[in-house]
Each structure stands twice: as C-alpha cells, then as structure tokens.
Short mmCIF file of C-alpha atoms and ligand atoms in Angstrom, two decimals:
data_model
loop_
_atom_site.label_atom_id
_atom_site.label_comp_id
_atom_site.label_asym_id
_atom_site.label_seq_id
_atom_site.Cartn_x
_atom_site.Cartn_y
_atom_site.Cartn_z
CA UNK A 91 219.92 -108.71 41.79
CA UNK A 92 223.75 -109.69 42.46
CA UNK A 93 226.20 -106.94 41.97
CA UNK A 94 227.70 -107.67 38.56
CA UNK A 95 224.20 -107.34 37.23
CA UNK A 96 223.29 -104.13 38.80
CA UNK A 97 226.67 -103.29 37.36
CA UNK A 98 225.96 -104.31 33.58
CA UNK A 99 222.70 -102.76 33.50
CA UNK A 100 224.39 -99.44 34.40
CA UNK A 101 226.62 -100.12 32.04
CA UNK A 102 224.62 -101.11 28.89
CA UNK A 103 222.31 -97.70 29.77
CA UNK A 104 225.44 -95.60 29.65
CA UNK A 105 226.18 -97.16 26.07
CA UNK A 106 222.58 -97.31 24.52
CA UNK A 107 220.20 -95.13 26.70
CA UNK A 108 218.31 -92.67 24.87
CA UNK A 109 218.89 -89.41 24.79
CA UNK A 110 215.87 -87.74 26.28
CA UNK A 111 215.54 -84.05 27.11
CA UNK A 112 214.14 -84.59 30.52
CA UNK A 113 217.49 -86.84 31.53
CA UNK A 114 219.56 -83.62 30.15
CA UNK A 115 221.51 -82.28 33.82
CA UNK A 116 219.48 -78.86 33.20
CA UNK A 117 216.30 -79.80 33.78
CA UNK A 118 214.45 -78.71 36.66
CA UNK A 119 212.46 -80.92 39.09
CA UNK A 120 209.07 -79.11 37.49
CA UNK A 121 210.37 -80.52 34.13
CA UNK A 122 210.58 -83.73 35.51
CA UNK A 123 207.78 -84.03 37.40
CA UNK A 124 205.62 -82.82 34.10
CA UNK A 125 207.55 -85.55 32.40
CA UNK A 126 206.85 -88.03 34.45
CA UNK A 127 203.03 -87.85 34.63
CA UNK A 128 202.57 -87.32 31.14
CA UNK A 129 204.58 -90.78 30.52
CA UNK A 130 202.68 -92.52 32.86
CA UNK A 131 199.87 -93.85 30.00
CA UNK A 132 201.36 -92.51 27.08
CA UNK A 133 204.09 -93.24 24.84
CA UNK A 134 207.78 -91.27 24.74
CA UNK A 135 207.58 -90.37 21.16
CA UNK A 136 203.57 -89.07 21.74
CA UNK A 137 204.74 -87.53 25.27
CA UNK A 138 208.12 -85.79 23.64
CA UNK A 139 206.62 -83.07 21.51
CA UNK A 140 203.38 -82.14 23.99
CA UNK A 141 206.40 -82.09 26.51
CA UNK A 142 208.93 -79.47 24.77
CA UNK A 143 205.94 -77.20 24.01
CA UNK A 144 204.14 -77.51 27.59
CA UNK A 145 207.77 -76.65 29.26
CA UNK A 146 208.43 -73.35 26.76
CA UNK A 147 204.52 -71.89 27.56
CA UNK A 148 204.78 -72.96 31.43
CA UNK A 149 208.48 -73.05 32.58
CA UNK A 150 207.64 -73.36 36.28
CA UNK A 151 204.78 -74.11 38.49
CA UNK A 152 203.38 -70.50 38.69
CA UNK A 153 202.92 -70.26 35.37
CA UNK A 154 200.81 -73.07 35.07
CA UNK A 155 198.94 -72.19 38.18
CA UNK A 156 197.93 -69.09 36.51
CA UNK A 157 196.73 -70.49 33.00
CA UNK A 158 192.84 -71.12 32.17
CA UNK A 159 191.43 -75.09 32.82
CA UNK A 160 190.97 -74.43 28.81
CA UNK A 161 194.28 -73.55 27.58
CA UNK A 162 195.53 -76.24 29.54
CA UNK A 163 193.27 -79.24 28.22
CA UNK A 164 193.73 -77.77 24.81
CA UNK A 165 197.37 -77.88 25.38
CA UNK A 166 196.98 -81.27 26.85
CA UNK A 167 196.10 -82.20 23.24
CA UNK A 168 196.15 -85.85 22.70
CA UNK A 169 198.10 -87.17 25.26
CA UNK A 170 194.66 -89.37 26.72
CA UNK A 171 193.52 -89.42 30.37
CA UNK A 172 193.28 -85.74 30.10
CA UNK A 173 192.34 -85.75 34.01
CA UNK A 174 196.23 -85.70 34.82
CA UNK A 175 196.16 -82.13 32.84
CA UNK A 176 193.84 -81.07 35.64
CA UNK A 177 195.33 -82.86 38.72
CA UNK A 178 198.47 -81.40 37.12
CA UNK A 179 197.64 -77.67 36.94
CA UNK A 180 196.55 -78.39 41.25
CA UNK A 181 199.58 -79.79 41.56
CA UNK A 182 201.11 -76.76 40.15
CA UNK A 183 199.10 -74.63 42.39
CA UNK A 184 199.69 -76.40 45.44
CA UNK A 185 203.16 -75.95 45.17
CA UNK A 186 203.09 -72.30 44.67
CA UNK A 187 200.71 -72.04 47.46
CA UNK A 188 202.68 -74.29 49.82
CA UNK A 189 206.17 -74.72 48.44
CA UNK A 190 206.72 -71.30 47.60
CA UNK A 191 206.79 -72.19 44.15
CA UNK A 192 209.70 -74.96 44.30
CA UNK A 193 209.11 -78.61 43.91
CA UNK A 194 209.27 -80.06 47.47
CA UNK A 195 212.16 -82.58 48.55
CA UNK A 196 210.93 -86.49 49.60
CA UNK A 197 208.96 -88.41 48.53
CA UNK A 198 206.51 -88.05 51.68
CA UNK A 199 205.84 -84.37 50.80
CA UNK A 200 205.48 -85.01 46.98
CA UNK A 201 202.98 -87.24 47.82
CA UNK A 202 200.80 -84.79 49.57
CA UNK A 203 200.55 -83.05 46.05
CA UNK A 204 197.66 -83.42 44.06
CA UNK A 205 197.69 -86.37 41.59
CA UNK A 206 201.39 -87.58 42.79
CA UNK A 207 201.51 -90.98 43.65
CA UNK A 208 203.70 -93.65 45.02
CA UNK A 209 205.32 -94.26 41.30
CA UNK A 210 205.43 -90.06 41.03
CA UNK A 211 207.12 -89.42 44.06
CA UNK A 212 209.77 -92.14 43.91
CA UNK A 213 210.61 -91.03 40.59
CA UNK A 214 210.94 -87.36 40.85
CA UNK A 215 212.73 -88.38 43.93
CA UNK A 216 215.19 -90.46 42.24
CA UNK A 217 215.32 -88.23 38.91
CA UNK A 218 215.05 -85.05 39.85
CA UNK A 219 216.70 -84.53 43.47
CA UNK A 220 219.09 -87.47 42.55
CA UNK A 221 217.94 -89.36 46.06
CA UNK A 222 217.38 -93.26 47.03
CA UNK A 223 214.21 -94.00 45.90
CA UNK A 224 212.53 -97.41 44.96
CA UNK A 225 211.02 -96.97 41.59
CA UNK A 226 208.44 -99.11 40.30
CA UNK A 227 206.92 -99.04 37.44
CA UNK A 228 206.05 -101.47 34.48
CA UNK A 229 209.28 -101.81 33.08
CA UNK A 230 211.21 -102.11 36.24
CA UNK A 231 208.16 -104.80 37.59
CA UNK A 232 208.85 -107.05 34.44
CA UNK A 233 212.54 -107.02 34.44
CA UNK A 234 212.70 -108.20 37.62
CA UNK A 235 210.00 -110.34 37.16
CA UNK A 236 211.85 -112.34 34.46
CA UNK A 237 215.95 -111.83 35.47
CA UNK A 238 214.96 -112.76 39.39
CA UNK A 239 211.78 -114.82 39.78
CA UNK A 240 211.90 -116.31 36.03
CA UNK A 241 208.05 -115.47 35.41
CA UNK A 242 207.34 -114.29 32.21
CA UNK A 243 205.55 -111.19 33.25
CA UNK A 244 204.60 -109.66 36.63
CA UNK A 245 200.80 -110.35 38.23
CA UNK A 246 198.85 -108.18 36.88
CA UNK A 247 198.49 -106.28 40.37
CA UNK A 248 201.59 -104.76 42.04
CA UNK A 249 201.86 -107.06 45.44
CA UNK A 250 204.13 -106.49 48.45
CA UNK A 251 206.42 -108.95 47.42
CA UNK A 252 207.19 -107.51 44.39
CA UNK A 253 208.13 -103.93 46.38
CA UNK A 254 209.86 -106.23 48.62
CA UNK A 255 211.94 -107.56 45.41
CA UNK A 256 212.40 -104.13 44.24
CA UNK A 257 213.87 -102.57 47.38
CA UNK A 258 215.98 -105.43 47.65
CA UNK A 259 217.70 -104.73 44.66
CA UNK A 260 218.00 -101.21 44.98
CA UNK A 261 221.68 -100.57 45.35
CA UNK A 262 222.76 -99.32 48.75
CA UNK A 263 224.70 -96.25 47.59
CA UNK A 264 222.96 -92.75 46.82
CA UNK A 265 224.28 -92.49 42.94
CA UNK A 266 224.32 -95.87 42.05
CA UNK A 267 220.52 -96.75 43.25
CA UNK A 268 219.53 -93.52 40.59
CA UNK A 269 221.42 -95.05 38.23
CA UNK A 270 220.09 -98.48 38.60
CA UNK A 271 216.53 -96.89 38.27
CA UNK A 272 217.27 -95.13 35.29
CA UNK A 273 219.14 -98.12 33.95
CA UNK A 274 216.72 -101.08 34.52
CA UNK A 275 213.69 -99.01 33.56
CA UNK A 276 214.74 -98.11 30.41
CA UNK A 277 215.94 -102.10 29.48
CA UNK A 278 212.35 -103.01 30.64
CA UNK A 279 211.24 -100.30 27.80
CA UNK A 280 213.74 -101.41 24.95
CA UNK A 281 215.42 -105.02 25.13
CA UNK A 282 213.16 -106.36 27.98
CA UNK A 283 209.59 -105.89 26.29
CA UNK A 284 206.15 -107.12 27.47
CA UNK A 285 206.08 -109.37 23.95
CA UNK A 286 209.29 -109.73 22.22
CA UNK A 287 212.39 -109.64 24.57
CA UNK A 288 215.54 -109.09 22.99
CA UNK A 289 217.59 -111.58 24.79
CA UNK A 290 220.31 -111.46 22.68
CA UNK A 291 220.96 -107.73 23.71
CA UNK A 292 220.38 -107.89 27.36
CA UNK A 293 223.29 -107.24 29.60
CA UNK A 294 221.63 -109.45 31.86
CA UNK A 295 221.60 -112.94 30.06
CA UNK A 296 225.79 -112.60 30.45
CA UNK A 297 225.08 -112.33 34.27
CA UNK A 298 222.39 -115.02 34.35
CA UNK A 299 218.40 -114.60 33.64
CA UNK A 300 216.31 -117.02 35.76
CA UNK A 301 212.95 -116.68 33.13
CA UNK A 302 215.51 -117.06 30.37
CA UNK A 303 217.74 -120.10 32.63
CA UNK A 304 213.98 -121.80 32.91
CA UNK A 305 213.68 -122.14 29.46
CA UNK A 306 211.05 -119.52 29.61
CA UNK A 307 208.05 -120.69 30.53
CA UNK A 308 204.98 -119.08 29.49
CA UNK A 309 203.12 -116.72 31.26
CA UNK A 310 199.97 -117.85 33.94
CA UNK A 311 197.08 -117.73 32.37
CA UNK A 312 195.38 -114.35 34.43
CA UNK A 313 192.58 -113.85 32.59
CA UNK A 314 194.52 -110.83 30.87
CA UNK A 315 192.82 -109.22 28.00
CA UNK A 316 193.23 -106.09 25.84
CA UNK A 317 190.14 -103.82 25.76
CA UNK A 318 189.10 -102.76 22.05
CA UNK A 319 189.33 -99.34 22.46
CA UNK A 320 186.74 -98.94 19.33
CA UNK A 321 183.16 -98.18 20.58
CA UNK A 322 184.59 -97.49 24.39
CA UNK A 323 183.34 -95.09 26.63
CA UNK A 324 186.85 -93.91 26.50
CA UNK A 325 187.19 -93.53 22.49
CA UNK A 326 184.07 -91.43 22.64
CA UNK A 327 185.37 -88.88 25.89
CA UNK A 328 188.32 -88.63 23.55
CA UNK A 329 186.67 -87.58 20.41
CA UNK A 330 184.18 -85.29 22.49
CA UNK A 331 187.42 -83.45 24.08
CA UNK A 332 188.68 -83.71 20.42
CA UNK A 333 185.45 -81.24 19.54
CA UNK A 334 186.27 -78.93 22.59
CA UNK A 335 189.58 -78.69 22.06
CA UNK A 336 189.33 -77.45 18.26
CA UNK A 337 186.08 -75.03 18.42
CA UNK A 338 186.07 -74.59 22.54
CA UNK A 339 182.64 -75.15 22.27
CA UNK A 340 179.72 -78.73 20.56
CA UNK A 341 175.98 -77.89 20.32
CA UNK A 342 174.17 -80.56 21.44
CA UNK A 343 173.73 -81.66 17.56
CA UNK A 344 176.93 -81.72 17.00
CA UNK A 345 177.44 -84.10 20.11
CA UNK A 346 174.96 -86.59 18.72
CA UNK A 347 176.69 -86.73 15.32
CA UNK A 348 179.54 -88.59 16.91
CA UNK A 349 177.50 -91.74 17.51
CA UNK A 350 174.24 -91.52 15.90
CA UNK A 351 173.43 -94.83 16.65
CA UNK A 352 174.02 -94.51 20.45
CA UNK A 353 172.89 -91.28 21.18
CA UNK A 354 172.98 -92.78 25.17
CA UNK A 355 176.01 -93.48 24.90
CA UNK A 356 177.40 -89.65 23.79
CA UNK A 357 174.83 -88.65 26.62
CA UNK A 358 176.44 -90.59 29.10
CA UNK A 359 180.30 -89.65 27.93
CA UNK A 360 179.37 -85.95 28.13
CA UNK A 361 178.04 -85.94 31.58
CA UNK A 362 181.00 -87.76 32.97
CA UNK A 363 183.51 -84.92 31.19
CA UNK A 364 181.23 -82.88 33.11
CA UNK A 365 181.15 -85.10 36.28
CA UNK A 366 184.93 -84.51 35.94
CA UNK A 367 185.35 -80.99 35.69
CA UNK A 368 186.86 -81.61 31.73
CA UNK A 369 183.80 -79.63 30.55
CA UNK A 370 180.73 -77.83 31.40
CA UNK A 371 177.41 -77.07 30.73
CA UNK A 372 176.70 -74.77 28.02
CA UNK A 373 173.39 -73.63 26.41
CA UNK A 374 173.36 -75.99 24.14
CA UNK A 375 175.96 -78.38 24.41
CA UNK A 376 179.15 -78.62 26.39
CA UNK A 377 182.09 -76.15 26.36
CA UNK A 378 185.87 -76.18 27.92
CA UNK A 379 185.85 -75.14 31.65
S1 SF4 B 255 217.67 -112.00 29.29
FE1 SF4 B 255 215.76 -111.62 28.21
S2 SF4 B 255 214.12 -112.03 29.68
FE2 SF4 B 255 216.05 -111.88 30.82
S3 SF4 B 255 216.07 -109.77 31.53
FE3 SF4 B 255 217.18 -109.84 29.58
S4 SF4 B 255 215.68 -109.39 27.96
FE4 SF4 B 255 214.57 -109.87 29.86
#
C-alpha cells in the first residue's frame, strides 16, 4: 500500500468512522478484548447492546471469573456461537489467576489465553495497548485483496501470502500502523463490502485501486456457498439454548417439540450442548451448567 493511501484511509476514518464505545480513549483492555470476541461472528449493531450490559455486570476480569457458567450463557443471549461465552469466562479466569487480574501485554502472552487467537491478540494488541500489530481480519483481507492484488475477494482460506501482504503494508511507525488498522478495517466494513462496494466513496480509488483499475473482474469461482441456516444443526443448538436460557431448565418433551419430525436430530443437538459443556444432564431433559 503506497504512502498516500495509507494516508487517505487514515484520513477518511477520522472523517466518517463510527463512533463506537469500545474506540472511546476510556476503555480498558478487558473492554476491548470482550469487544473483540463478541464481534468476531456477530454483527456491531447485535454485539453493541449485549456489549454495554456485559461491561456494567462484569467491569473487569474477576468479576466474570466469579459469575455462574449460567448467568453467563444467559447473558450471552443471542449473540450465536455461545462457546466464546465459555472460552471467555476461562479467559477471564486465567488472567486473574496468572495476570493478576490485568490483561497481559503482547500478543505472544495473549495468545496463551484461553480462546485468544492470532486475530484476538493482534487486535487487542493494536487497540487496546496501542502497539504494532498486524491485524487481519475479513475486512482488512478484502481491502487489500481488491486495492493491491485487484481480486475481487480474498481465497476463501487465509494463506501466507496474504499475511505477507498485510505486514507489508503495515506502516512502520507505532501510531500510525494502529491507525491504519483501525482505518482500513472499518472501510472493509462500510464502503469496501463483500457485495456492493461503494467505489464512489473510497479514499482509495483517488490513490489508485488495482480490482477497480482491472475493470473488476469477477471473483474465481471457489465453490463458495452460503449454508441455509433453516433446518441446521446450528438453528436447532440455538433454539435449544433459546429454551435454557428463558426457563434454565427443557424436559425431555419439551426438547422434542422443537422438531417433531426429527426427533434424532434434537437428540443429537442436545448431546453436543452437552459434549460442550453449554448444558447438562438433568432428570429429564437438559439444564444450564
Ligand atoms: S475503490 Fe472500490 S474496490 Fe477499491 S478499495 Fe475502494 S471500495 Fe474497495
């Protein structure tokens, strides 16, 4: 990414970010952290309210190390993958129990936490402790996808190359590469979408967009599909937790009502909440942990 681009990203972020609570300068690194894993697979405006209310029950780690599993998958609500609630509540404990309660520095330590990966750590890294940090996620991949190779979307894997495109344009400088994180992630999210890129908008056409300068070519055919999430294994955890969350407790009846034309399939769903310590045995039925 040449210089003048880095430089109208930063820009055009300064003039139409959003306003988010967890960019505010008050926020602690817990804050962000929680932030940051809850936006991994869910939207801003879904994550924003769960977010506000999670930080004013459980302003620090301790306090979320000492909650029960079920106030914290109830609280969890409807965010989806509710496994991060649980890998987040270690995480909290892990840090109390090896951090002293304080959200370690680097992104090698964060990444001995439970449930913090490479994405977590670089951005908690960049976000929160304001250090150089190459952050990668979707939006970033896709922008740079486009502006530098001229592909109309990233593989759908994450490849070496890619990280070796990202560092590259990672500005040299402490305060500029957060800002450049901050900056090009959020155009992935708002002018540079997956379907409908506002070109028009983007500080980078000025500057010069290979995928646009190609006459944007279409993207390779990878066999990419979008699961129907009606009559997944995944709709059918989701309404189960739904169940759990609102009565703490499903007879085994009430489990079978979900689907009774599958009853194998609510079978299988509940043991795999159980298999993943979202619920356990009960009597009859399943309850929260
Ligand atoms: S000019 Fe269009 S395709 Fe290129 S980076 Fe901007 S929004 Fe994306």
């Amino acid at each position: 990414m040449p210089e003048d681009g880095i430089d109208a990203v930063i820009a055009w972020f300064a003039a139409s970010g959003r306003d988010l609570p967890w960019r505010h300068e008050d926020t602690t690194a817990w804050a962000i952290l929680v932030s940051e894993v809850m936006l991994q697979q869910t939207p801003v405006a879904r994550v924003l309210p769960r977010w506000q209310e999670w930080m004013a029950r459980w302003p620090a780690p301790a306090d979320l190390a000492d909650a029960t599993t079920a106030e914290v998958l109830r609280q969890w609500d409807r965010l989806g993958y509710p496994r991060r609630a649980l890998r987040l509540q270690e995480c909290a404990r892990a840090i109390v129990r090896e951090h002293g309660g304080r959200v370690p520095h680097g992104e090698e330590a964060l990444r001995t936490l439970p449930g913090i990966g490479e994405y977590t750590a670089a951005a908690v890294t960049a976000f929160a402790h304001h250090d150089r940090a190459v952050v990668v996620d979707t939006n970033i991949r896709r922008v740079l996808a486009r502006s530098v190779s001229g592909r109309a979307l990233p593989d759908r894997s994450y490849s070496a190359a890619e990280r070796a495109l990202a560092t590259r344009s990672l500005p040299r400088d402490r305060g500029r590469s957060v800002a450049w994180n901050q900056s090009v992630m959020e155009l992935g999210a708002l002018v540079c979408t997956a379907r409908a890129p506002r070109c028009e908008q983007c500080p980078l056409r000025e500057v010069g967009c290979a995928w646009v300068a190609a006459g944007r070519p279409a993207p390779q055919e990878d066999g990419r599909r979008t699961q129907a999430f009606e009559g997944t294994d995944r709709q059918m955890r989701g309404r189960i937790m739904a169940l759990l969350r609102t009565h703490g407790a499903a007879s085994q009846a009430q489990l079978l009502a979900e689907d009774a034309e599958d009853p194998a399939r609510v079978t299988r769903c509940a043991r795999s909440l159980v298999a993943d310590g979202l619920a356990v045995r009960a009597e009859d039925g399943l309850r929260l942990p």
